[in-house]
Amino acid sequence: MTSSNDLPAAPTRRVRPWIAALLTFIGLGVGLFYARRTRAAIQVVIIQLLLTVVFAAAILLILSNTGPVSFTFQNLNAQSLSDVIGLGVTAVIAIAVWVYVSRGNTIVEKSGPSRLWGYGAIWLLPIIGGMLLALPLRIFAYQPFEIPAGSMKPTLQIGDFIVAKKWSYGYSRASLVYPLTRMPMEGRILTFSEPKRGDIIVFKNSKDGNKDYIKRVIGMPGDTVQMLGGRVHINGQTVQKDLLDAAAPNVCGRGFSGATYRETLENGVSYVVQECAGDDGHLDNTAAYQVPAGHYFMMGDNRDQSQDSRVISQVGYIPRDAIVGRVAINSKSID
C-alpha cells in the first residue's frame, strides 16, 4: 500500500509580488488571482462592481439635480480626468497588492490550463457586469450626454454634461440604447406627460443617421412657426424678446462678441438666447412652418449657429416617437 507521503509533490512556482502588482493594472483582481489569492480576487471584483454601479448612479443623480455640469479641470476633459483618477486609484491598489502578496506565502502550486478561464473571468466580469448593471439606469431612468457643439449656447456649453430623463415622456425605441434602438418597436409606452413648449429635449434625427440632437421645443403639433427679423412668431403672436447685452463677450467664440436676449414664451418659460449675425442671419427670416400632428418644432438657443427644425432638409419636424427624453436643467445654473 502506498502512503500519501509517497505521492509525488505537486509542481510549484514562486509568486513575484511585482508581477502581481503589474497585473493589477490589467484588472484589479488579476494580480491577486495570479498570486493564488482567489478569494481576495473575487472579493475585489465584487467590490469593484458595486462601486461602479454606485458611482454611476451618483453621477447621474448629480447631473439630474445640478446639470448642466462641466467636468473640465486644469484643461483636462471628462475622459482625460477620469483616466487620470482611474490610473491613480489603480496605482494605489497595485502597491497594496504588492505588499499583501509579499507578506504571504510566495510558493504556490503551478497553474493548470483550466485556470486560464479564471483569469478571463476575473478580468471580464467587472467590465461586463458593470455594463449590465448600469444598463437599466440608462434605459429607464437617466442617460448621460456630452454637448459636442454650440447650438444650445448660452444655455449649454460645449463639453457640458447633461442627462435625459427617460420617464418624462414615456418610452419608445428612441429611448433605448444602441443596439436596442434597432428593435422593431413603434409608438410610446408608459406616457405620463407630453413635451411642453420650452422644454429642452434629446431626440434622434433620422435625417442625420439617427444621431442624438439636443434642442428646445418651440412649436407644438398644429402650430404655425415663423422667424421674422430674428423674432419667433407662434400662431401669429410674437414671442417676447428682451435685450440683455448688445455685445456679450466671447459668446460667438473666443474674442467674438454677440447679442444676448431673454425670450419668454406664452406659458411663462423663460431662457436666454444669443445671436451672432444680428437679426439678418440666414435663418432669421423664414417662411411659415406648419407643424404636423404628432410632431414638434425644435430650435437651438444659439439662433444663428444652430441646425434645427428651420432646416427642413437636415432636421425638420421631429416625430413624437423620436424623442429620447427631457434634459434635466437647473435653472439657477443658467440664469
CSV table of N, CA and C in Angstrom, one decimal, residues 173-331:
chain,number,residue,atom,x,y,z
A,173,ARG,N,-38.7,53.4,-29.0
A,173,ARG,CA,-37.5,52.8,-29.5
A,173,ARG,C,-36.3,53.8,-29.3
A,174,ALA,N,-36.6,55.1,-29.5
A,174,ALA,CA,-35.5,56.1,-29.4
A,174,ALA,C,-35.0,56.2,-27.9
A,175,SER,N,-35.8,55.7,-27.0
A,175,SER,CA,-35.4,55.8,-25.6
A,175,SER,C,-34.4,54.8,-25.2
A,176,LEU,N,-34.3,53.7,-26.0
A,176,LEU,CA,-33.4,52.6,-25.7
A,176,LEU,C,-31.9,53.1,-26.0
A,177,VAL,N,-31.0,52.2,-25.8
A,177,VAL,CA,-29.6,52.4,-26.2
A,177,VAL,C,-29.2,51.5,-27.2
A,178,TYR,N,-28.2,51.9,-28.1
A,178,TYR,CA,-27.7,51.0,-29.2
A,178,TYR,C,-27.2,49.7,-28.6
A,179,PRO,N,-27.4,48.6,-29.2
A,179,PRO,CA,-28.1,48.3,-30.5
A,179,PRO,C,-29.7,48.1,-30.3
A,180,LEU,N,-30.2,48.3,-29.1
A,180,LEU,CA,-31.6,48.1,-28.9
A,180,LEU,C,-32.5,49.0,-29.7
A,181,THR,N,-31.9,50.2,-30.1
A,181,THR,CA,-32.6,51.1,-30.9
A,181,THR,C,-33.0,50.6,-32.2
A,182,ARG,N,-32.5,49.5,-32.6
A,182,ARG,CA,-32.8,48.9,-33.9
A,182,ARG,C,-34.0,47.9,-33.8
A,183,MET,N,-34.6,47.8,-32.6
A,183,MET,CA,-35.7,46.9,-32.4
A,183,MET,C,-36.9,47.4,-33.2
A,184,PRO,N,-37.7,46.4,-33.8
A,184,PRO,CA,-38.9,46.8,-34.5
A,184,PRO,C,-40.1,47.2,-33.5
A,185,MET,N,-39.9,48.4,-33.0
A,185,MET,CA,-40.9,48.9,-32.0
A,185,MET,C,-41.5,50.2,-32.4
A,186,GLU,N,-42.8,50.3,-32.4
A,186,GLU,CA,-43.4,51.6,-32.8
A,186,GLU,C,-44.2,52.1,-31.6
A,187,GLY,N,-44.4,53.5,-31.6
A,187,GLY,CA,-45.2,54.1,-30.6
A,187,GLY,C,-44.4,54.3,-29.3
A,188,ARG,N,-45.1,54.9,-28.3
A,188,ARG,CA,-44.6,55.1,-27.0
A,188,ARG,C,-45.4,54.4,-25.9
A,189,ILE,N,-44.8,54.0,-24.9
A,189,ILE,CA,-45.5,53.3,-23.8
A,189,ILE,C,-45.2,54.0,-22.5
A,190,LEU,N,-46.1,53.8,-21.5
A,190,LEU,CA,-46.0,54.4,-20.2
A,190,LEU,C,-45.8,55.9,-20.3
A,191,THR,N,-46.6,56.6,-21.1
A,191,THR,CA,-46.5,58.0,-21.3
A,191,THR,C,-47.3,58.7,-20.2
A,192,PHE,N,-46.7,59.5,-19.3
A,192,PHE,CA,-47.4,60.2,-18.3
A,192,PHE,C,-47.5,61.6,-18.6
A,193,SER,N,-46.7,62.2,-19.5
A,193,SER,CA,-46.8,63.6,-19.9
A,193,SER,C,-46.3,63.8,-21.3
A,194,GLU,N,-46.6,64.9,-21.9
A,194,GLU,CA,-46.2,65.3,-23.2
A,194,GLU,C,-45.2,66.4,-23.1
A,195,PRO,N,-44.3,66.5,-24.1
A,195,PRO,CA,-43.4,67.7,-24.1
A,195,PRO,C,-44.1,69.0,-24.0
A,196,LYS,N,-43.6,70.0,-23.3
A,196,LYS,CA,-44.2,71.3,-23.2
A,196,LYS,C,-43.3,72.3,-24.0
A,197,ARG,N,-44.0,73.4,-24.4
A,197,ARG,CA,-43.2,74.4,-25.1
A,197,ARG,C,-42.1,75.0,-24.2
A,198,GLY,N,-40.9,75.0,-24.7
A,198,GLY,CA,-39.8,75.5,-23.9
A,198,GLY,C,-38.9,74.4,-23.3
A,199,ASP,N,-39.4,73.1,-23.3
A,199,ASP,CA,-38.6,72.0,-22.8
A,199,ASP,C,-37.4,71.8,-23.7
A,200,ILE,N,-36.3,71.4,-23.1
A,200,ILE,CA,-35.1,71.0,-23.8
A,200,ILE,C,-35.1,69.5,-23.9
A,201,ILE,N,-35.0,68.9,-25.1
A,201,ILE,CA,-35.1,67.5,-25.2
A,201,ILE,C,-34.0,66.9,-26.1
A,202,VAL,N,-33.8,65.7,-25.9
A,202,VAL,CA,-32.9,64.9,-26.7
A,202,VAL,C,-33.7,64.1,-27.7
A,203,PHE,N,-33.4,64.1,-29.0
A,203,PHE,CA,-34.2,63.3,-29.9
A,203,PHE,C,-33.2,62.7,-31.0
A,204,LYS,N,-33.7,61.7,-31.6
A,204,LYS,CA,-33.0,61.1,-32.7
A,204,LYS,C,-33.3,61.8,-34.0
A,205,ASN,N,-32.3,62.2,-34.8
A,205,ASN,CA,-32.6,62.9,-36.0
A,205,ASN,C,-32.4,61.9,-37.2
A,206,SER,N,-33.5,61.4,-37.7
A,206,SER,CA,-33.5,60.4,-38.7
A,206,SER,C,-32.8,60.9,-40.0
A,207,LYS,N,-32.7,62.2,-40.2
A,207,LYS,CA,-32.1,62.7,-41.4
A,207,LYS,C,-30.6,62.9,-41.2
A,208,ASP,N,-30.1,62.5,-40.1
A,208,ASP,CA,-28.6,62.6,-39.8
A,208,ASP,C,-28.2,61.3,-39.2
A,209,GLY,N,-28.6,60.2,-39.7
A,209,GLY,CA,-28.1,58.9,-39.2
A,209,GLY,C,-28.6,58.5,-37.8
A,210,ASN,N,-29.7,59.1,-37.4
A,210,ASN,CA,-30.3,58.8,-36.1
A,210,ASN,C,-29.3,59.3,-35.0
A,211,LYS,N,-28.6,60.4,-35.3
A,211,LYS,CA,-27.7,61.0,-34.2
A,211,LYS,C,-28.6,61.6,-33.2
A,212,ASP,N,-28.0,61.7,-32.0
A,212,ASP,CA,-28.7,62.4,-30.9
A,212,ASP,C,-28.5,63.9,-31.0
A,213,TYR,N,-29.7,64.7,-31.1
A,213,TYR,CA,-29.7,66.1,-31.1
A,213,TYR,C,-30.3,66.6,-29.8
A,214,ILE,N,-29.9,67.8,-29.4
A,214,ILE,CA,-30.4,68.5,-28.2
A,214,ILE,C,-30.9,69.9,-28.6
A,215,LYS,N,-32.2,70.1,-28.5
A,215,LYS,CA,-32.8,71.4,-28.9
A,215,LYS,C,-33.9,71.7,-27.9
A,216,ARG,N,-34.5,72.9,-28.1
A,216,ARG,CA,-35.6,73.4,-27.3
A,216,ARG,C,-36.9,73.3,-28.1
A,217,VAL,N,-38.0,72.8,-27.5
A,217,VAL,CA,-39.3,72.7,-28.1
A,217,VAL,C,-39.9,74.1,-28.2
A,218,ILE,N,-40.1,74.6,-29.5
A,218,ILE,CA,-40.7,75.9,-29.8
A,218,ILE,C,-42.1,75.7,-30.3
A,219,GLY,N,-42.3,74.8,-31.2
A,219,GLY,CA,-43.6,74.6,-31.9
A,219,GLY,C,-44.2,73.3,-31.5
A,220,MET,N,-45.5,73.3,-31.1
A,220,MET,CA,-46.2,72.1,-30.7
A,220,MET,C,-47.0,71.6,-31.9
A,221,PRO,N,-47.5,70.4,-31.9
A,221,PRO,CA,-48.3,69.9,-33.0
A,221,PRO,C,-49.5,70.8,-33.4
A,222,GLY,N,-49.5,71.1,-34.7
A,222,GLY,CA,-50.6,72.0,-35.2
A,222,GLY,C,-50.2,73.5,-35.2
A,223,ASP,N,-49.1,73.9,-34.6
A,223,ASP,CA,-48.7,75.3,-34.5
A,223,ASP,C,-48.1,75.8,-35.9
A,224,THR,N,-48.2,77.1,-36.0
A,224,THR,CA,-47.5,77.7,-37.2
A,224,THR,C,-46.4,78.5,-36.6
A,225,VAL,N,-45.2,78.3,-37.0
A,225,VAL,CA,-44.0,78.9,-36.5
A,225,VAL,C,-43.3,79.7,-37.7
A,226,GLN,N,-42.8,80.9,-37.4
A,226,GLN,CA,-42.1,81.6,-38.4
A,226,GLN,C,-41.1,82.6,-37.7
A,227,MET,N,-40.0,82.8,-38.4
A,227,MET,CA,-39.0,83.8,-37.9
A,227,MET,C,-39.1,85.0,-38.8
A,228,LEU,N,-39.2,86.2,-38.2
A,228,LEU,CA,-39.3,87.4,-38.9
A,228,LEU,C,-38.4,88.4,-38.2
A,229,GLY,N,-37.3,88.9,-38.8
A,229,GLY,CA,-36.4,89.8,-38.2
A,229,GLY,C,-35.8,89.3,-36.9
A,230,GLY,N,-35.5,88.0,-36.9
A,230,GLY,CA,-34.9,87.5,-35.7
A,230,GLY,C,-35.8,87.2,-34.5
A,231,ARG,N,-37.1,87.4,-34.7
A,231,ARG,CA,-38.1,87.1,-33.7
A,231,ARG,C,-38.9,85.9,-34.0
A,232,VAL,N,-39.2,85.1,-33.0
A,232,VAL,CA,-40.1,84.0,-33.2
A,232,VAL,C,-41.5,84.4,-33.2
A,233,HIS,N,-42.3,83.9,-34.2
A,233,HIS,CA,-43.7,84.1,-34.2
A,233,HIS,C,-44.4,82.7,-34.1
A,234,ILE,N,-45.3,82.6,-33.1
A,234,ILE,CA,-46.0,81.3,-33.0
A,234,ILE,C,-47.5,81.6,-33.1
A,235,ASN,N,-48.1,81.0,-34.1
A,235,ASN,CA,-49.5,81.2,-34.4
A,235,ASN,C,-49.9,82.7,-34.5
A,236,GLY,N,-49.0,83.4,-35.2
A,236,GLY,CA,-49.2,84.8,-35.4
A,236,GLY,C,-48.8,85.7,-34.3
A,237,GLN,N,-48.4,85.2,-33.1
A,237,GLN,CA,-48.1,86.0,-32.0
A,237,GLN,C,-46.5,86.1,-31.8
A,238,THR,N,-46.0,87.3,-31.6
A,238,THR,CA,-44.6,87.4,-31.5
A,238,THR,C,-44.1,87.1,-30.0
A,239,VAL,N,-43.1,86.2,-30.0
A,239,VAL,CA,-42.6,85.8,-28.7
A,239,VAL,C,-41.8,87.0,-28.1
A,240,GLN,N,-42.1,87.2,-26.8
A,240,GLN,CA,-41.4,88.3,-26.1
A,240,GLN,C,-39.9,88.1,-26.1
A,241,LYS,N,-39.1,89.2,-26.5
A,241,LYS,CA,-37.7,89.1,-26.6
A,241,LYS,C,-37.1,90.4,-26.1
A,242,ASP,N,-36.3,90.3,-25.0
A,242,ASP,CA,-35.8,91.5,-24.3
A,242,ASP,C,-34.2,91.4,-24.4
A,243,LEU,N,-33.6,92.5,-24.8
A,243,LEU,CA,-32.2,92.6,-24.9
A,243,LEU,C,-31.5,92.6,-23.6
A,244,LEU,N,-30.6,91.7,-23.4
A,244,LEU,CA,-29.8,91.6,-22.2
A,244,LEU,C,-28.4,92.3,-22.3
A,245,ASP,N,-27.7,92.0,-23.4
A,245,ASP,CA,-26.4,92.6,-23.6
A,245,ASP,C,-26.2,92.7,-25.1
A,246,ALA,N,-25.9,93.9,-25.6
A,246,ALA,CA,-25.8,94.0,-27.1
A,246,ALA,C,-24.4,93.5,-27.6
A,247,ALA,N,-23.5,93.3,-26.7
A,247,ALA,CA,-22.1,92.9,-27.1
A,247,ALA,C,-21.5,92.0,-26.0
A,248,ALA,N,-22.2,90.9,-25.7
A,248,ALA,CA,-21.7,90.0,-24.7
A,248,ALA,C,-20.4,89.4,-25.2
A,249,PRO,N,-19.3,89.4,-24.3
A,249,PRO,CA,-18.0,88.9,-24.8
A,249,PRO,C,-17.9,87.4,-25.0
A,250,ASN,N,-17.3,87.0,-26.0
A,250,ASN,CA,-16.9,85.6,-26.3
A,250,ASN,C,-18.1,84.6,-26.5
A,251,VAL,N,-19.3,85.2,-26.7
A,251,VAL,CA,-20.4,84.2,-26.9
A,251,VAL,C,-20.4,83.6,-28.2
A,252,CYS,N,-19.8,84.2,-29.2
A,252,CYS,CA,-19.7,83.6,-30.5
A,252,CYS,C,-18.3,83.0,-30.9
A,253,GLY,N,-17.6,82.7,-29.8
A,253,GLY,CA,-16.3,82.2,-30.0
A,253,GLY,C,-15.3,83.1,-29.2
A,254,ARG,N,-14.1,82.6,-29.0
A,254,ARG,CA,-13.1,83.3,-28.2
A,254,ARG,C,-12.8,84.6,-29.0
A,255,GLY,N,-13.0,85.7,-28.3
A,255,GLY,CA,-12.7,87.0,-28.9
A,255,GLY,C,-13.8,87.6,-29.7
A,256,PHE,N,-15.0,86.9,-29.9
A,256,PHE,CA,-16.1,87.4,-30.7
A,256,PHE,C,-17.3,87.6,-29.8
A,257,SER,N,-17.8,88.8,-29.8
A,257,SER,CA,-18.9,89.2,-29.0
A,257,SER,C,-20.2,88.9,-29.8
A,258,GLY,N,-21.3,89.0,-29.1
A,258,GLY,CA,-22.6,88.8,-29.7
A,258,GLY,C,-23.7,89.3,-28.8
A,259,ALA,N,-24.9,89.4,-29.3
A,259,ALA,CA,-26.0,89.9,-28.5
A,259,ALA,C,-26.7,88.8,-27.8
A,260,THR,N,-27.1,89.0,-26.6
A,260,THR,CA,-27.9,88.0,-25.9
A,260,THR,C,-29.3,88.6,-25.5
A,261,TYR,N,-30.3,87.8,-25.5
A,261,TYR,CA,-31.7,88.2,-25.3
A,261,TYR,C,-32.3,87.2,-24.3
A,262,ARG,N,-33.4,87.6,-23.7
A,262,ARG,CA,-34.2,86.7,-22.9
A,262,ARG,C,-35.5,86.6,-23.6
A,263,GLU,N,-35.9,85.4,-24.0
A,263,GLU,CA,-37.2,85.1,-24.6
A,263,GLU,C,-38.1,84.5,-23.5
A,264,THR,N,-39.3,84.9,-23.6
A,264,THR,CA,-40.3,84.4,-22.7
A,264,THR,C,-41.5,83.9,-23.5
A,265,LEU,N,-41.8,82.7,-23.4
A,265,LEU,CA,-42.9,82.1,-24.1
A,265,LEU,C,-44.3,82.3,-23.4
A,266,GLU,N,-45.3,82.1,-24.1
A,266,GLU,CA,-46.7,82.4,-23.6
A,266,GLU,C,-47.0,81.6,-22.3
A,267,ASN,N,-46.3,80.4,-22.1
A,267,ASN,CA,-46.6,79.6,-20.9
A,267,ASN,C,-45.7,80.0,-19.7
A,268,GLY,N,-44.9,81.1,-19.9
A,268,GLY,CA,-44.0,81.6,-18.8
A,268,GLY,C,-42.6,81.1,-18.8
A,269,VAL,N,-42.3,80.1,-19.7
A,269,VAL,CA,-41.0,79.6,-19.7
A,269,VAL,C,-40.0,80.7,-20.3
A,270,SER,N,-38.9,80.9,-19.6
A,270,SER,CA,-38.0,82.0,-20.0
A,270,SER,C,-36.6,81.4,-20.1
A,271,TYR,N,-35.8,81.9,-21.0
A,271,TYR,CA,-34.5,81.4,-21.2
A,271,TYR,C,-33.7,82.4,-22.0
A,272,VAL,N,-32.4,82.3,-22.1
A,272,VAL,CA,-31.5,83.2,-22.8
A,272,VAL,C,-31.1,82.6,-24.1
A,273,VAL,N,-31.2,83.5,-25.2
A,273,VAL,CA,-30.7,83.1,-26.5
A,273,VAL,C,-29.6,84.1,-26.9
A,274,GLN,N,-28.8,83.7,-27.9
A,274,GLN,CA,-27.8,84.6,-28.4
A,274,GLN,C,-27.8,84.6,-29.9
A,275,GLU,N,-27.3,85.7,-30.5
A,275,GLU,CA,-27.3,85.9,-31.9
A,275,GLU,C,-25.9,86.4,-32.3
A,276,CYS,N,-25.3,85.8,-33.3
A,276,CYS,CA,-24.0,86.1,-33.8
A,276,CYS,C,-24.0,86.8,-35.1
A,277,ALA,N,-25.2,86.9,-35.7
A,277,ALA,CA,-25.3,87.6,-37.0
A,277,ALA,C,-26.5,88.7,-37.0
A,278,GLY,N,-26.7,89.2,-35.8
A,278,GLY,CA,-27.8,90.2,-35.7
A,278,GLY,C,-29.1,89.6,-36.0
A,279,ASP,N,-30.0,90.4,-36.6
A,279,ASP,CA,-31.4,89.9,-37.0
A,279,ASP,C,-31.4,89.6,-38.5
A,280,ASP,N,-30.3,89.5,-39.1
A,280,ASP,CA,-30.3,89.2,-40.5
A,280,ASP,C,-29.6,87.9,-40.9
A,281,GLY,N,-29.5,87.0,-40.0
A,281,GLY,CA,-28.9,85.7,-40.3
A,281,GLY,C,-29.8,85.0,-41.3
A,282,HIS,N,-29.2,83.9,-41.9
A,282,HIS,CA,-29.9,83.2,-43.0
A,282,HIS,C,-31.2,82.5,-42.5
A,283,LEU,N,-31.3,82.3,-41.1
A,283,LEU,CA,-32.5,81.7,-40.6
A,283,LEU,C,-33.3,82.6,-39.7
A,284,ASP,N,-33.0,83.9,-39.8
A,284,ASP,CA,-33.8,84.9,-39.1
A,284,ASP,C,-35.0,85.4,-39.8
A,285,ASN,N,-35.2,85.1,-41.0
A,285,ASN,CA,-36.4,85.4,-41.8
A,285,ASN,C,-36.7,84.2,-42.6
A,286,THR,N,-37.8,83.6,-42.3
A,286,THR,CA,-38.2,82.3,-42.9
A,286,THR,C,-39.7,82.3,-43.4
A,287,ALA,N,-40.0,81.4,-44.1
A,287,ALA,CA,-41.4,81.1,-44.4
A,287,ALA,C,-42.1,80.5,-43.2
A,288,ALA,N,-43.4,80.5,-43.2
A,288,ALA,CA,-44.1,79.9,-42.1
A,288,ALA,C,-44.0,78.4,-42.1
A,289,TYR,N,-43.8,77.8,-41.0
A,289,TYR,CA,-43.7,76.3,-40.8
A,289,TYR,C,-45.0,75.8,-40.2
A,290,GLN,N,-45.7,74.9,-40.8
A,290,GLN,CA,-46.9,74.3,-40.2
A,290,GLN,C,-46.5,72.9,-39.6
A,291,VAL,N,-46.5,72.9,-38.3
A,291,VAL,CA,-46.1,71.7,-37.6
A,291,VAL,C,-47.1,70.6,-37.7
A,292,PRO,N,-46.8,69.4,-38.3
A,292,PRO,CA,-47.8,68.3,-38.4
A,292,PRO,C,-48.2,67.7,-37.1
A,293,ALA,N,-49.3,67.1,-37.1
A,293,ALA,CA,-49.8,66.4,-35.9
A,293,ALA,C,-48.8,65.3,-35.5
A,294,GLY,N,-48.6,65.2,-34.1
A,294,GLY,CA,-47.6,64.2,-33.6
A,294,GLY,C,-46.2,64.6,-33.8
A,295,HIS,N,-45.9,65.9,-34.2
A,295,HIS,CA,-44.5,66.3,-34.4
A,295,HIS,C,-44.3,67.6,-33.6
A,296,TYR,N,-43.0,67.9,-33.5
A,296,TYR,CA,-42.6,69.1,-32.7
A,296,TYR,C,-41.6,69.9,-33.5
A,297,PHE,N,-41.5,71.2,-33.3
A,297,PHE,CA,-40.6,72.1,-33.9
A,297,PHE,C,-39.5,72.5,-33.0
A,298,MET,N,-38.3,72.2,-33.3
A,298,MET,CA,-37.1,72.4,-32.4
A,298,MET,C,-36.2,73.5,-32.8
A,299,MET,N,-35.7,74.3,-31.9
A,299,MET,CA,-34.8,75.3,-32.2
A,299,MET,C,-33.6,75.3,-31.2
A,300,GLY,N,-32.4,75.7,-31.6
A,300,GLY,CA,-31.3,75.9,-30.7
A,300,GLY,C,-31.3,77.3,-30.1
A,301,ASP,N,-30.8,77.5,-28.9
A,301,ASP,CA,-30.7,78.8,-28.3
A,301,ASP,C,-29.7,79.7,-29.0
A,302,ASN,N,-28.7,79.1,-29.6
A,302,ASN,CA,-27.7,79.8,-30.4
A,302,ASN,C,-28.3,80.0,-31.8
A,303,ARG,N,-29.2,81.0,-32.0
A,303,ARG,CA,-30.1,81.1,-33.1
A,303,ARG,C,-29.4,81.2,-34.5
A,304,ASP,N,-28.2,81.8,-34.6
A,304,ASP,CA,-27.6,81.9,-35.8
A,304,ASP,C,-26.5,80.8,-36.1
A,305,GLN,N,-26.4,79.9,-35.2
A,305,GLN,CA,-25.4,78.8,-35.3
A,305,GLN,C,-26.0,77.5,-34.9
A,306,SER,N,-27.3,77.3,-35.3
A,306,SER,CA,-28.0,76.0,-34.9
A,306,SER,C,-28.7,75.5,-36.2
A,307,GLN,N,-28.4,74.2,-36.4
A,307,GLN,CA,-29.1,73.5,-37.5
A,307,GLN,C,-30.3,72.8,-36.8
A,308,ASP,N,-31.5,73.3,-37.0
A,308,ASP,CA,-32.6,72.8,-36.3
A,308,ASP,C,-33.8,72.6,-37.2
A,309,SER,N,-35.0,72.7,-36.7
A,309,SER,CA,-36.2,72.4,-37.5
A,309,SER,C,-36.4,73.5,-38.6
A,310,ARG,N,-35.8,74.6,-38.5
A,310,ARG,CA,-35.9,75.6,-39.5
A,310,ARG,C,-35.2,75.1,-40.8
A,311,VAL,N,-34.3,74.1,-40.7
A,311,VAL,CA,-33.7,73.5,-41.9
A,311,VAL,C,-34.4,72.2,-42.2
A,312,ILE,N,-35.4,72.2,-43.0
A,312,ILE,CA,-36.3,71.1,-43.2
A,312,ILE,C,-35.5,69.9,-43.8
A,313,SER,N,-34.6,70.2,-44.7
A,313,SER,CA,-33.8,69.1,-45.4
A,313,SER,C,-32.9,68.3,-44.4
A,314,GLN,N,-32.5,69.0,-43.3
A,314,GLN,CA,-31.5,68.4,-42.4
A,314,GLN,C,-32.1,68.0,-41.1
A,315,VAL,N,-33.1,68.6,-40.6
A,315,VAL,CA,-33.7,68.3,-39.4
A,315,VAL,C,-35.2,68.2,-39.5
A,316,GLY,N,-35.9,69.3,-39.8
A,316,GLY,CA,-37.3,69.3,-40.0
A,316,GLY,C,-38.1,69.1,-38.7
A,317,TYR,N,-39.3,68.6,-38.9
A,317,TYR,CA,-40.3,68.4,-37.8
A,317,TYR,C,-39.9,67.1,-37.1
A,318,ILE,N,-39.9,67.0,-35.8
A,318,ILE,CA,-39.5,65.9,-35.1
A,318,ILE,C,-40.7,65.0,-34.6
A,319,PRO,N,-40.8,63.8,-35.1
A,319,PRO,CA,-41.9,63.0,-34.6
A,319,PRO,C,-41.8,62.6,-33.1
A,320,ARG,N,-43.0,62.4,-32.5
A,320,ARG,CA,-43.0,62.1,-31.1
A,320,ARG,C,-42.2,60.9,-30.7
A,321,ASP,N,-42.2,59.9,-31.6
A,321,ASP,CA,-41.5,58.7,-31.3
A,321,ASP,C,-40.0,58.8,-31.3
A,322,ALA,N,-39.5,59.9,-31.9
A,322,ALA,CA,-38.0,60.1,-32.0
A,322,ALA,C,-37.5,60.7,-30.7
A,323,ILE,N,-38.3,61.1,-29.8
A,323,ILE,CA,-37.8,61.7,-28.5
A,323,ILE,C,-37.2,60.7,-27.6
A,324,VAL,N,-36.0,61.1,-27.1
A,324,VAL,CA,-35.2,60.2,-26.2
A,324,VAL,C,-35.7,60.5,-24.8
A,325,GLY,N,-35.7,61.8,-24.4
A,325,GLY,CA,-36.1,62.2,-23.1
A,325,GLY,C,-35.9,63.7,-22.9
A,326,ARG,N,-36.3,64.2,-21.7
A,326,ARG,CA,-36.2,65.6,-21.4
A,326,ARG,C,-34.9,65.9,-20.6
A,327,VAL,N,-34.2,66.9,-21.0
A,327,VAL,CA,-33.0,67.3,-20.4
A,327,VAL,C,-33.2,67.9,-19.0
A,328,ALA,N,-32.5,67.4,-18.0
A,328,ALA,CA,-32.6,68.0,-16.7
A,328,ALA,C,-31.7,69.2,-16.6
A,329,ILE,N,-32.4,70.3,-16.4
A,329,ILE,CA,-31.7,71.6,-16.3
A,329,ILE,C,-32.0,72.3,-15.0
A,330,ASN,N,-31.0,72.7,-14.3
A,330,ASN,CA,-31.2,73.5,-13.1
A,330,ASN,C,-31.2,75.0,-13.5
A,331,SER,N,-32.3,75.6,-13.5
A,331,SER,CA,-32.5,77.0,-14.0
A,331,SER,C,-31.5,77.9,-13.3
